[in-house]
Coordinates of N, CA and C and ligand atoms in Angstrom, one line a residue:
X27 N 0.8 -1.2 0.0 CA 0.0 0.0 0.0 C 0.9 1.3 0.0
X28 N 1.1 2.2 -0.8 CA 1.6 3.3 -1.4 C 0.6 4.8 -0.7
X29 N 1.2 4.8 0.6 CA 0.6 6.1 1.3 C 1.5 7.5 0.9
X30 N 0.5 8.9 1.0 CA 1.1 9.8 0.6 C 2.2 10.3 1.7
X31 N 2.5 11.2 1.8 CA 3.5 11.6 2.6 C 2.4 12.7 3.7
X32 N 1.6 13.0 3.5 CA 0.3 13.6 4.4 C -0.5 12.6 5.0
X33 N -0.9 11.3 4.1 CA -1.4 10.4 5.2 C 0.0 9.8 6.5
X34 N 1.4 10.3 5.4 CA 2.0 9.2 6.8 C 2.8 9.8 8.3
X35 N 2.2 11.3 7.7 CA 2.6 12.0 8.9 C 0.7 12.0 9.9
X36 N -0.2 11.7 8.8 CA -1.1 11.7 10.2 C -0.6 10.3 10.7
X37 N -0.8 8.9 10.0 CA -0.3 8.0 10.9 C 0.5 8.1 12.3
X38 N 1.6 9.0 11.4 CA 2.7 9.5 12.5 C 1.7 9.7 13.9
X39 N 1.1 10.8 13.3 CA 0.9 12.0 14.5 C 0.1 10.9 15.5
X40 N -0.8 10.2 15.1 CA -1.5 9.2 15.6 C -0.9 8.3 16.5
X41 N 0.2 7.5 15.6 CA 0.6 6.8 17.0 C 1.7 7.2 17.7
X42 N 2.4 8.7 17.4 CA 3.0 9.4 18.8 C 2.2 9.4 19.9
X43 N 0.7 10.3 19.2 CA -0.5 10.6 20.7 C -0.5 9.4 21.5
X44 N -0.6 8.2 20.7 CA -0.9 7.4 21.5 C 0.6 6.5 22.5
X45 N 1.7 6.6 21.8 CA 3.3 6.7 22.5 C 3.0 7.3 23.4
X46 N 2.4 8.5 23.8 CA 3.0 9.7 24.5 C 1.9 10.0 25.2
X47 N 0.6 8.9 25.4 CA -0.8 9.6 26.1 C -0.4 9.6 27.4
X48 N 0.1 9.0 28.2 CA 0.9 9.2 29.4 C 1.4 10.5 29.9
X49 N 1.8 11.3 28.9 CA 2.4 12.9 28.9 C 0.7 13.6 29.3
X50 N -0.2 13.2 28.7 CA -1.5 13.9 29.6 C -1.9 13.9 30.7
X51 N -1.8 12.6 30.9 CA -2.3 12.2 32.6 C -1.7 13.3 33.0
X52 N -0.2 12.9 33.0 CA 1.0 13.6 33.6 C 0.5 15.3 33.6
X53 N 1.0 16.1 33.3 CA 0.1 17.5 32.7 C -1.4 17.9 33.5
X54 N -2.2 17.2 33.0 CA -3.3 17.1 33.9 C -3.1 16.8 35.8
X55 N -2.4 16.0 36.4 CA -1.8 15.3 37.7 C -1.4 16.8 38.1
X56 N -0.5 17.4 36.9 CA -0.3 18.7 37.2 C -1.1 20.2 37.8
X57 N -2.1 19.9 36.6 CA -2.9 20.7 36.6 C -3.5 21.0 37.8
X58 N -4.1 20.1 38.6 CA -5.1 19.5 39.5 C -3.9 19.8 40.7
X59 N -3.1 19.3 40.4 CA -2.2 20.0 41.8 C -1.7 21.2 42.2
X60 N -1.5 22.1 41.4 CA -1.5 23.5 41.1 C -2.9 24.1 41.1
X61 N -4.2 22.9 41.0 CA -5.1 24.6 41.3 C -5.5 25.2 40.0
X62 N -5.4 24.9 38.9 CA -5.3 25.8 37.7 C -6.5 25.9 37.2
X63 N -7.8 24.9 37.2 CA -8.7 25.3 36.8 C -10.0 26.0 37.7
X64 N -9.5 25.9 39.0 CA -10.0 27.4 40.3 C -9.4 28.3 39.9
X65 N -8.3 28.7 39.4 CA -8.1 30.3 39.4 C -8.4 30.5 37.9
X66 N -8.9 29.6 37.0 CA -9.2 30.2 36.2 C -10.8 30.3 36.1
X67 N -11.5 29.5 36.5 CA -13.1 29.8 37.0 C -12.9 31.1 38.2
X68 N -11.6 31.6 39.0 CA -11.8 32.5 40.2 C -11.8 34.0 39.0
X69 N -10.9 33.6 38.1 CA -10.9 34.9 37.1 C -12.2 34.9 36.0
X70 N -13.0 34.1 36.0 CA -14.4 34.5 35.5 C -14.1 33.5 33.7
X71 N -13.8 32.2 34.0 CA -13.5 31.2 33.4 C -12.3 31.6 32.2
X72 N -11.1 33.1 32.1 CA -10.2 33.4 31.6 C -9.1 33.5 32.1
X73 N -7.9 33.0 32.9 CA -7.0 33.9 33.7 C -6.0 33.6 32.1
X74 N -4.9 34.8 32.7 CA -3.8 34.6 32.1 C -2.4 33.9 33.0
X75 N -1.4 33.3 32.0 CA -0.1 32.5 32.5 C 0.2 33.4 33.5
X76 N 0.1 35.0 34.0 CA 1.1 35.1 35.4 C -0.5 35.1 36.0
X77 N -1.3 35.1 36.0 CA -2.0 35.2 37.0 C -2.1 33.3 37.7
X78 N -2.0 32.3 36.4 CA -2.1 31.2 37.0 C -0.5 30.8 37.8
X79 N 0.4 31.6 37.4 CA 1.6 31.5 37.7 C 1.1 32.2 39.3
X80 N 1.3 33.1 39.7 CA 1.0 33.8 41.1 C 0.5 33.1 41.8
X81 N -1.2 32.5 41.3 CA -1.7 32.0 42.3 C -1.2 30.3 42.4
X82 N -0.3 29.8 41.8 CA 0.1 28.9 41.8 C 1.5 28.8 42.6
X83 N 2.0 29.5 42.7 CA 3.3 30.3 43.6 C 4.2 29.4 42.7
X84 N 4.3 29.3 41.2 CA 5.4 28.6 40.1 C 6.3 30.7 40.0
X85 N 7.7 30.1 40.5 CA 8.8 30.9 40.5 C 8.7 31.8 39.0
X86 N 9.2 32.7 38.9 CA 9.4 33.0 37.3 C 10.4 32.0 36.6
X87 N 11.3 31.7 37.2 CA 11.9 30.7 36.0 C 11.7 29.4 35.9
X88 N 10.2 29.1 36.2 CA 9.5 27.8 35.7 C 8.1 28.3 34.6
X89 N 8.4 29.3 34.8 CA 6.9 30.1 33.8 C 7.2 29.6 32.6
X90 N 8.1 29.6 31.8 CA 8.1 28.5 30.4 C 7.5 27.3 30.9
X91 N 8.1 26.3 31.8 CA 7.3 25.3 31.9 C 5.8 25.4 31.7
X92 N 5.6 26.2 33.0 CA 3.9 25.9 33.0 C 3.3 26.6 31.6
X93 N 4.2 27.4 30.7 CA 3.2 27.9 30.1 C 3.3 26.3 28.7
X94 N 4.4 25.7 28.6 CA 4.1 24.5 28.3 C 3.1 23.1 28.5
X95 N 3.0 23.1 30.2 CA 1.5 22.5 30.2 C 0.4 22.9 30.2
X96 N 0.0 24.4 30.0 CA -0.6 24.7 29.6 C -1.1 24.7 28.2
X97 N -0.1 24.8 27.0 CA 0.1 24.4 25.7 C -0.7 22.6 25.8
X98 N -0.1 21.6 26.4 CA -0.4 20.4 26.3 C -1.9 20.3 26.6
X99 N -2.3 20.8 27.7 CA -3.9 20.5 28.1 C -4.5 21.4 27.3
X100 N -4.0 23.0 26.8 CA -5.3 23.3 26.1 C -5.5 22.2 24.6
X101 N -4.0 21.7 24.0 CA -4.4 21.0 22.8 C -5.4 19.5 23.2
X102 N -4.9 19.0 24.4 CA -6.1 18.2 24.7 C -7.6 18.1 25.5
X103 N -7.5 19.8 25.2 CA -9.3 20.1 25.4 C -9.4 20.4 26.7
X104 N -8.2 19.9 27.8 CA -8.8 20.4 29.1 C -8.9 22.0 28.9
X105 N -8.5 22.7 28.7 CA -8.0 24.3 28.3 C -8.2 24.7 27.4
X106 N -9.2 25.6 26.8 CA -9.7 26.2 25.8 C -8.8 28.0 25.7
X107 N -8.7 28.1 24.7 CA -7.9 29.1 24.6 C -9.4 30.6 24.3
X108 N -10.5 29.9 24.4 CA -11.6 31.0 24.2 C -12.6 30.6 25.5
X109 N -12.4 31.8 26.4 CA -13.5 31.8 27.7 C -15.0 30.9 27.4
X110 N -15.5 30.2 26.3 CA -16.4 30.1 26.3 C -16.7 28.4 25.7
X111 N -15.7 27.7 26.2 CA -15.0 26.7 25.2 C -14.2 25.7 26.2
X112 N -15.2 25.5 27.1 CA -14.0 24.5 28.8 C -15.1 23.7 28.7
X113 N -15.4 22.4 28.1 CA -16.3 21.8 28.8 C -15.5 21.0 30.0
X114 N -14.3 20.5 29.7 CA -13.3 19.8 30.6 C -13.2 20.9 31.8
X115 N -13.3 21.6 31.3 CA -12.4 22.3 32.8 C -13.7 22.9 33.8
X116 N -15.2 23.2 32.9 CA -16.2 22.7 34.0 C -16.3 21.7 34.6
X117 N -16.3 20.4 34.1 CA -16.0 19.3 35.0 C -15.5 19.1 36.2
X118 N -13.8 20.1 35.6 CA -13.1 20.0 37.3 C -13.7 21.1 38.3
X119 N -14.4 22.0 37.7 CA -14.4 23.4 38.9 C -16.4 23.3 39.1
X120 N -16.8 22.4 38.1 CA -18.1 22.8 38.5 C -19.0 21.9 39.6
X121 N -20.3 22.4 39.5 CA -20.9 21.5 41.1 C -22.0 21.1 40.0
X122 N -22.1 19.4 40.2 CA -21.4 18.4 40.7 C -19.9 18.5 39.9
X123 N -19.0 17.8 40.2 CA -17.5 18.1 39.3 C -16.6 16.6 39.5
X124 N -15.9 16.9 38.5 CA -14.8 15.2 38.7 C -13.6 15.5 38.7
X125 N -13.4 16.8 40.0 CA -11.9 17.4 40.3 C -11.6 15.9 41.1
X126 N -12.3 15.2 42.5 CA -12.0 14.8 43.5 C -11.5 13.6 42.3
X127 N -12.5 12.7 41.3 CA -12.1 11.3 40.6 C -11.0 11.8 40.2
X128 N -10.6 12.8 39.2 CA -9.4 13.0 38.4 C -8.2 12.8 39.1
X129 N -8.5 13.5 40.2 CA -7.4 13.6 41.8 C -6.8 12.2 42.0
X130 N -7.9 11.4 42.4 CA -7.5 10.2 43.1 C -7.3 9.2 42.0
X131 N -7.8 8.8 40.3 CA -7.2 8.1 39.3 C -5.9 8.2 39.3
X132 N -5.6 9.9 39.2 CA -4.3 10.7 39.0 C -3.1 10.6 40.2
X133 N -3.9 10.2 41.4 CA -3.1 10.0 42.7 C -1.8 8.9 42.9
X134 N -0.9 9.2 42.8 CA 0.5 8.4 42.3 C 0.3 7.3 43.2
X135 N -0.4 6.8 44.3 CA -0.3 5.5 44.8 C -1.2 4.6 43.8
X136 N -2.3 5.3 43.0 CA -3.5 4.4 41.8 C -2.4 4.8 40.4
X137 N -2.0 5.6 40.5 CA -1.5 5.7 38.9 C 0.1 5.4 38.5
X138 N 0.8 5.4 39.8 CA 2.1 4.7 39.7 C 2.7 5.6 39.1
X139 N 2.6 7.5 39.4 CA 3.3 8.4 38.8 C 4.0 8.8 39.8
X140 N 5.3 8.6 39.8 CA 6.4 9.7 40.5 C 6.2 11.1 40.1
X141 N 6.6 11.5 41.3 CA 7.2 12.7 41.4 C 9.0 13.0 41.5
X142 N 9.5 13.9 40.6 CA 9.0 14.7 39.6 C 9.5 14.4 38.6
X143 N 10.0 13.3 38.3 CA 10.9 12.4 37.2 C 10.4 11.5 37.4
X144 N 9.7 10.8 36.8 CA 9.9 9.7 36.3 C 11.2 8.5 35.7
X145 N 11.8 9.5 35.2 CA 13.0 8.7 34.7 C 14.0 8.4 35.6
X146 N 14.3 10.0 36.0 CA 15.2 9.6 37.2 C 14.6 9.0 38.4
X147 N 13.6 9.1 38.8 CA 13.1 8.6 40.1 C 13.5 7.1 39.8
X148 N 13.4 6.4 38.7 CA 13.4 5.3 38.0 C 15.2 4.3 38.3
X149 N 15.9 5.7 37.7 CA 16.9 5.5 37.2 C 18.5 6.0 37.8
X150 N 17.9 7.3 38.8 CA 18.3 8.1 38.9 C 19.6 9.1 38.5
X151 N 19.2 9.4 37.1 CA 19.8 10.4 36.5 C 18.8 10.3 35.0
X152 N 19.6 11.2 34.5 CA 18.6 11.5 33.5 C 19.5 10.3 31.6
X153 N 18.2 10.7 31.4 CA 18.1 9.7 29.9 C 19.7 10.2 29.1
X154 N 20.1 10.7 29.4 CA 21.1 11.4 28.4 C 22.7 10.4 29.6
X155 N 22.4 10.9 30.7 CA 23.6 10.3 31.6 C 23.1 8.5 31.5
X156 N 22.0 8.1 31.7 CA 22.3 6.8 31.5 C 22.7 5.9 30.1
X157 N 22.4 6.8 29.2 CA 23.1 6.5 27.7 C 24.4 6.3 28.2
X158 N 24.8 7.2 28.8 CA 26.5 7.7 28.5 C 27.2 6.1 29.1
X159 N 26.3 5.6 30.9 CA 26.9 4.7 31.0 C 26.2 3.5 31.0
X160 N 25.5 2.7 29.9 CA 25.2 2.3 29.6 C 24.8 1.7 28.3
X161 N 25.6 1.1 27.3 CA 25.9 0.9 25.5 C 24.2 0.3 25.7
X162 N 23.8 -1.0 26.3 CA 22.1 -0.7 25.7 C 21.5 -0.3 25.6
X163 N 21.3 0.8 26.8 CA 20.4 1.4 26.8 C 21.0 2.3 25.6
X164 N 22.2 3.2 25.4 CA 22.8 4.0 24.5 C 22.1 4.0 22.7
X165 N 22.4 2.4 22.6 CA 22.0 1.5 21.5 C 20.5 1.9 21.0
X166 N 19.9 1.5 22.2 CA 18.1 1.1 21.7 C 17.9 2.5 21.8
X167 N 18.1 3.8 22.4 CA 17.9 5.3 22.3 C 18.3 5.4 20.9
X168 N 19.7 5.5 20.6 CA 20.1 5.9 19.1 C 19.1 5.3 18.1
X169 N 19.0 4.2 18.2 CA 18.3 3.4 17.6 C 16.9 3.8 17.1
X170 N 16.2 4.3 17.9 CA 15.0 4.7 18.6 C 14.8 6.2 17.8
X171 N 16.2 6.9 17.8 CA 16.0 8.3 17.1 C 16.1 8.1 15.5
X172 N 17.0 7.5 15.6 CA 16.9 6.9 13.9 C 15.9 6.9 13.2
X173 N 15.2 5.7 13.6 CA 13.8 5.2 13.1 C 12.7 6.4 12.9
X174 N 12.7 7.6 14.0 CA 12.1 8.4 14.0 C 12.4 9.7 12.7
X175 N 13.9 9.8 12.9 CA 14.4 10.6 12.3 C 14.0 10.4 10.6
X176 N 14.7 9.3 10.3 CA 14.9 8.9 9.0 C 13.3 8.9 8.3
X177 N 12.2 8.1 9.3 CA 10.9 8.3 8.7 C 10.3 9.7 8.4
X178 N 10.7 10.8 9.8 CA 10.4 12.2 9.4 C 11.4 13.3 8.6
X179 N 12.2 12.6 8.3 CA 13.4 13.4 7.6 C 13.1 13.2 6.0
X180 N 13.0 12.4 5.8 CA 12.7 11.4 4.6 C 11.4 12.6 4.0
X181 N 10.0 12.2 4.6 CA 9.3 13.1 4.4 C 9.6 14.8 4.1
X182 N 10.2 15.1 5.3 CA 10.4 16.8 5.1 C 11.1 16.8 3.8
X183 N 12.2 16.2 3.5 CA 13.5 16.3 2.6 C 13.1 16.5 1.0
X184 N 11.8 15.5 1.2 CA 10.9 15.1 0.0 C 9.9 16.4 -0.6
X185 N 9.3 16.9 0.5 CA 7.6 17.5 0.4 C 9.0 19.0 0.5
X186 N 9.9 19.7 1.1 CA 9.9 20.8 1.3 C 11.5 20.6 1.3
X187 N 12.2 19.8 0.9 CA 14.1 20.1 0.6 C 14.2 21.2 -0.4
X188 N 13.6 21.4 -1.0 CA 14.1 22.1 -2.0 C 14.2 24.1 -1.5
X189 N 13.0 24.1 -1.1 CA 12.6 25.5 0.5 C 13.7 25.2 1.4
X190 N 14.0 24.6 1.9 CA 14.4 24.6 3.5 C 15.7 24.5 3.1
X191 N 16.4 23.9 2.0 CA 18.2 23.4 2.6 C 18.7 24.0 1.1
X192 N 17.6 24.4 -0.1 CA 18.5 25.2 -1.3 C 19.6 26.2 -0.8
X193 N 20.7 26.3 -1.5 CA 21.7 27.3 -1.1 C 21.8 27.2 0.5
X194 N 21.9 25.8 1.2 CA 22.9 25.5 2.4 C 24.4 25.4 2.4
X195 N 25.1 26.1 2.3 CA 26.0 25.5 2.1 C 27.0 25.1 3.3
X196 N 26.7 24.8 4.6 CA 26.8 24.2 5.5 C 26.4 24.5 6.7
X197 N 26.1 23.4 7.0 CA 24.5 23.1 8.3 C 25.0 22.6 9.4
X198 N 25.0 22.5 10.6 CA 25.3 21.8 11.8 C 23.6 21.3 12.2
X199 N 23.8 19.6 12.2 CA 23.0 19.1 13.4 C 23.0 19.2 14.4
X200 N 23.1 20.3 15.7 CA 23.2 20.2 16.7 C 22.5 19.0 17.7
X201 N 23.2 18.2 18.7 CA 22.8 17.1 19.1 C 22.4 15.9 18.5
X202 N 23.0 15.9 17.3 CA 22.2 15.2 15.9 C 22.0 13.7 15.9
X203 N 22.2 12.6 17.4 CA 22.7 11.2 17.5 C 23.0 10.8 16.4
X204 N 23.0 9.8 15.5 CA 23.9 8.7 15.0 C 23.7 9.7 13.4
X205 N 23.1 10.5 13.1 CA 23.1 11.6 12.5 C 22.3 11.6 11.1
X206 N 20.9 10.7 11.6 CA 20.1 10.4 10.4 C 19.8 12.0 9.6
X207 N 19.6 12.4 10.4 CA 19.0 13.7 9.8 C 19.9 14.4 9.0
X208 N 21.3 14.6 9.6 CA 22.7 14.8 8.9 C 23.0 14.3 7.5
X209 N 22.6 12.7 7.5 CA 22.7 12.2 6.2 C 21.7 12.7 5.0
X210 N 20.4 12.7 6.1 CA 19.2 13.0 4.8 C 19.1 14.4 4.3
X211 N 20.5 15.2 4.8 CA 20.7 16.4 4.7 C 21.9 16.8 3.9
X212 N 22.5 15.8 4.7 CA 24.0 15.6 3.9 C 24.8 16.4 4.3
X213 N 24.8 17.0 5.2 CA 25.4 18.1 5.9 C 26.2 17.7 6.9
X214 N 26.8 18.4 8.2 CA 27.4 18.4 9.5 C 26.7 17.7 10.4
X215 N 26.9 17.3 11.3 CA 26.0 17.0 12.2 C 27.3 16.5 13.8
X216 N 26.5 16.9 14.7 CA 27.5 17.3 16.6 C 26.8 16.7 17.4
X217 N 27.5 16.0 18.5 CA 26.8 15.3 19.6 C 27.7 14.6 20.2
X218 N 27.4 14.4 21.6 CA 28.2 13.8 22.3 C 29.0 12.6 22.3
X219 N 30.0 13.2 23.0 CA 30.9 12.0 22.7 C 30.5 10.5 22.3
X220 N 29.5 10.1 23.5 CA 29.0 8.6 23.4 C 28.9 8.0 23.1
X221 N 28.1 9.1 21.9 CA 27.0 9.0 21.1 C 27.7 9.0 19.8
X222 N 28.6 9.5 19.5 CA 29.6 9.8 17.8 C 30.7 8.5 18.1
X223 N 30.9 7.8 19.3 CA 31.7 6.9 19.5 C 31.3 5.5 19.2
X224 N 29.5 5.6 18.5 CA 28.6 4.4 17.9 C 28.4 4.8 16.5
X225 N 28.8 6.2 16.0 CA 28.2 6.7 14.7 C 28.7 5.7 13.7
X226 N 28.1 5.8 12.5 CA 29.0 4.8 11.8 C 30.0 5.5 10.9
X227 N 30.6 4.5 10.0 CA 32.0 4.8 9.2 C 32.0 5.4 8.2
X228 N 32.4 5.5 7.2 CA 32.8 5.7 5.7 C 30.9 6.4 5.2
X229 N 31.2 7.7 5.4 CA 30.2 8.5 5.6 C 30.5 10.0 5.3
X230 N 29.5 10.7 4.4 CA 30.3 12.2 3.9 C 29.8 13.6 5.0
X231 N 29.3 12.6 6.3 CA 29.1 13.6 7.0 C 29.8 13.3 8.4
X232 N 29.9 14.8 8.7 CA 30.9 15.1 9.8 C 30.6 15.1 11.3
X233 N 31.4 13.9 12.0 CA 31.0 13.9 13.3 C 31.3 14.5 14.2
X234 N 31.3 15.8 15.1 CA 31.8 16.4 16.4 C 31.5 16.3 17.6
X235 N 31.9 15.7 18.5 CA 31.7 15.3 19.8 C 31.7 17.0 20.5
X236 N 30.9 17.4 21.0 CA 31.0 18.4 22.1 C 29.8 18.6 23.0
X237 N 29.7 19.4 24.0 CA 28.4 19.8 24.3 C 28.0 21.0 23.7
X238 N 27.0 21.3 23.5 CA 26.2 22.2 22.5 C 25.8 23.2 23.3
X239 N 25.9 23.0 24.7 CA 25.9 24.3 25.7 C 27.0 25.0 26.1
X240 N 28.1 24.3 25.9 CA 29.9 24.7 25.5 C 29.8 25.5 23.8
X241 N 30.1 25.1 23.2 CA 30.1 26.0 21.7 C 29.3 25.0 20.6
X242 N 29.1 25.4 19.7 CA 28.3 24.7 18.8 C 29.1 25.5 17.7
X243 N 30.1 24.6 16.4 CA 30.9 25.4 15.2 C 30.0 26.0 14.5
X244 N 30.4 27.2 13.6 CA 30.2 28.1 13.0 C 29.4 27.1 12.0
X245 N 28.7 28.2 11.2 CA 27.9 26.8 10.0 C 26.7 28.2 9.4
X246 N 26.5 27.4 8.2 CA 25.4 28.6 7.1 C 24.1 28.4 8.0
X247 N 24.1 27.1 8.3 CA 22.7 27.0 9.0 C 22.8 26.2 10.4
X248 N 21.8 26.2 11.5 CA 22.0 25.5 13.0 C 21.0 24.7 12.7
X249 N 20.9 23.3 12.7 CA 19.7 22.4 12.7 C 19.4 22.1 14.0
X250 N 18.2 22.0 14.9 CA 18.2 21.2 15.8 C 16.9 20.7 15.8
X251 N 16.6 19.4 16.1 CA 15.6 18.3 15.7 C 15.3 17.6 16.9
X252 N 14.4 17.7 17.9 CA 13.6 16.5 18.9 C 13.2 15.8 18.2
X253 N 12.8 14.6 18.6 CA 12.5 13.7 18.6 C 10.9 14.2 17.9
X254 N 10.6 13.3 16.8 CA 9.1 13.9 15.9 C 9.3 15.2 15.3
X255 N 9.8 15.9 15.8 CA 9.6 17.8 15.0 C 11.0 18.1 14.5
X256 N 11.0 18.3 13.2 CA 12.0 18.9 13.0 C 12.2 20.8 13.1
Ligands
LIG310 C1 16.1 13.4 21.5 S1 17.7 13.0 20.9 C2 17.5 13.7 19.3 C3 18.6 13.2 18.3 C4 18.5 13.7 16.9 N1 18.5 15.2 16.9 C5 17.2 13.2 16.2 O1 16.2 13.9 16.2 O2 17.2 12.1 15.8 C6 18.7 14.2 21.7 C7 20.2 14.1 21.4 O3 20.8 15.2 22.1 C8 22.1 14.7 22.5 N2 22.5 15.6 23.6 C9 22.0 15.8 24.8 N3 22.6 16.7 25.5 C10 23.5 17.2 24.7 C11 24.5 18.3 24.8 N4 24.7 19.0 25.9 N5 25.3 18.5 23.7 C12 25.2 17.8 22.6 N6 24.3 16.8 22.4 C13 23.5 16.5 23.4 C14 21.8 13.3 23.0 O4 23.0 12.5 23.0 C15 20.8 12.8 21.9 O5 21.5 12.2 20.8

């Protein structure tokens, strides 16, 4: 079966949501603990990020965060970006309401969510440090981005290379692992030591080990690509 490059990014998009429906709970667990849908029914069903920031006592330099979960729940409906447009977030603030069920589903002794890593609580240290010491886990991550890369690289390179990388004449992958995206670019591509010490061989792109919060080389263009978005 011969899908277009629009149906295979909705595929995509589909079974990320469903990879990553865990990121909701999570977000929501948040929500509900912070209070967020009282101060925005206290502000007359509209607050803004500092007002939910204030009454939530989130520091200023977590306000990106929350204005991130807040990005996540309004795309899944708890949060309407138009005062008139919450049916979810009547739920939590209204009488009768299903703040107390969401609470106690969401309650880490029923839902088996750590606080405030998961990964590290898990692991303790973060996904990037247990790569470093550990080649399987290292392996099935690289691995893992590949698969991702190459399927969404493939597409962008295809539907919009000609826009995006005409007259590149050289690009840095920042953090680029085993450097799918580099290839399907053809370009530079940088990343940690560990990580360039599994890259493969006889290859017209260039591997640099550094950290990207230390220097990142000079280059016509800076690529940097998470996981799904380029
Ligand atoms: C989510 S992966 C994305 C890999 C690649 N950009 C892609 O989309 O396939 C994040 C990458 O960032 C690298 N990384 C993490 N911290 C870094 C740092 N401080 N400097 C350079 N690379 C880093 C990791 O080793 C990993 O390969």
């Amino acid at each position: 079966m011969e899908l277009t490059s629009h149906a295979l990014l909705d595929a995509q998009a589909e079974l990320c949501q469903n990879t990553f429906a865990f990121v909701k709970s999570m977000a929501l667990k948040s929500a509900v603990d912070l209070g967020i849908a009282d101060t925005i029914q206290h502000h007359g069903g509209g607050a803004t990020l500092s007002q939910i920031a204030i009454k939530a006592m989130v520091p200023p330099s977590k306000i990106p965060c929350l204005s991130r979960l807040m990005r996540v729940l309004t795309h899944a409906g708890v949060f309407s970006t138009q005062a008139d447009d919450g049916e979810q977030l009547l739920l939590l603030v209204g009488s009768p309401n299903q703040a107390a069920f969401t609470s106690l589903a969401l309650h880490p002794a029923m839902s088996e969510l750590p606080d405030p890593c998961m990964f590290k609580l898990r692991n303790g240290c973060t996904a990037f440090e247990l790569a470093n010491g550990d080649p399987a886990f290292n392996e099935a991550f690289n691995d893992g981005m590949v698969s991702d890369t190459e399927f969404t690289m493939d597409i962008v390179v295809k539907e919009h290379g000609e826009v995006l990388f005409q007259g590149v004449s050289s690009l840095i992958d920042v953090a680029g692992g085993l450097g799918a995206a580099a290839h399907a670019i053809s370009k530079a591509v940088m990343d940690l030591a560990h990580v360039v010490d599994k890259s493969p061989g006889n290859t017209d792109v260039q591997y640099i080990a550094g950290d990207m919060f230390e220097s990142v080389p000079p280059a016509n263009v800076i690529f940097l690509k998470v996981c799904g978005s380029p």
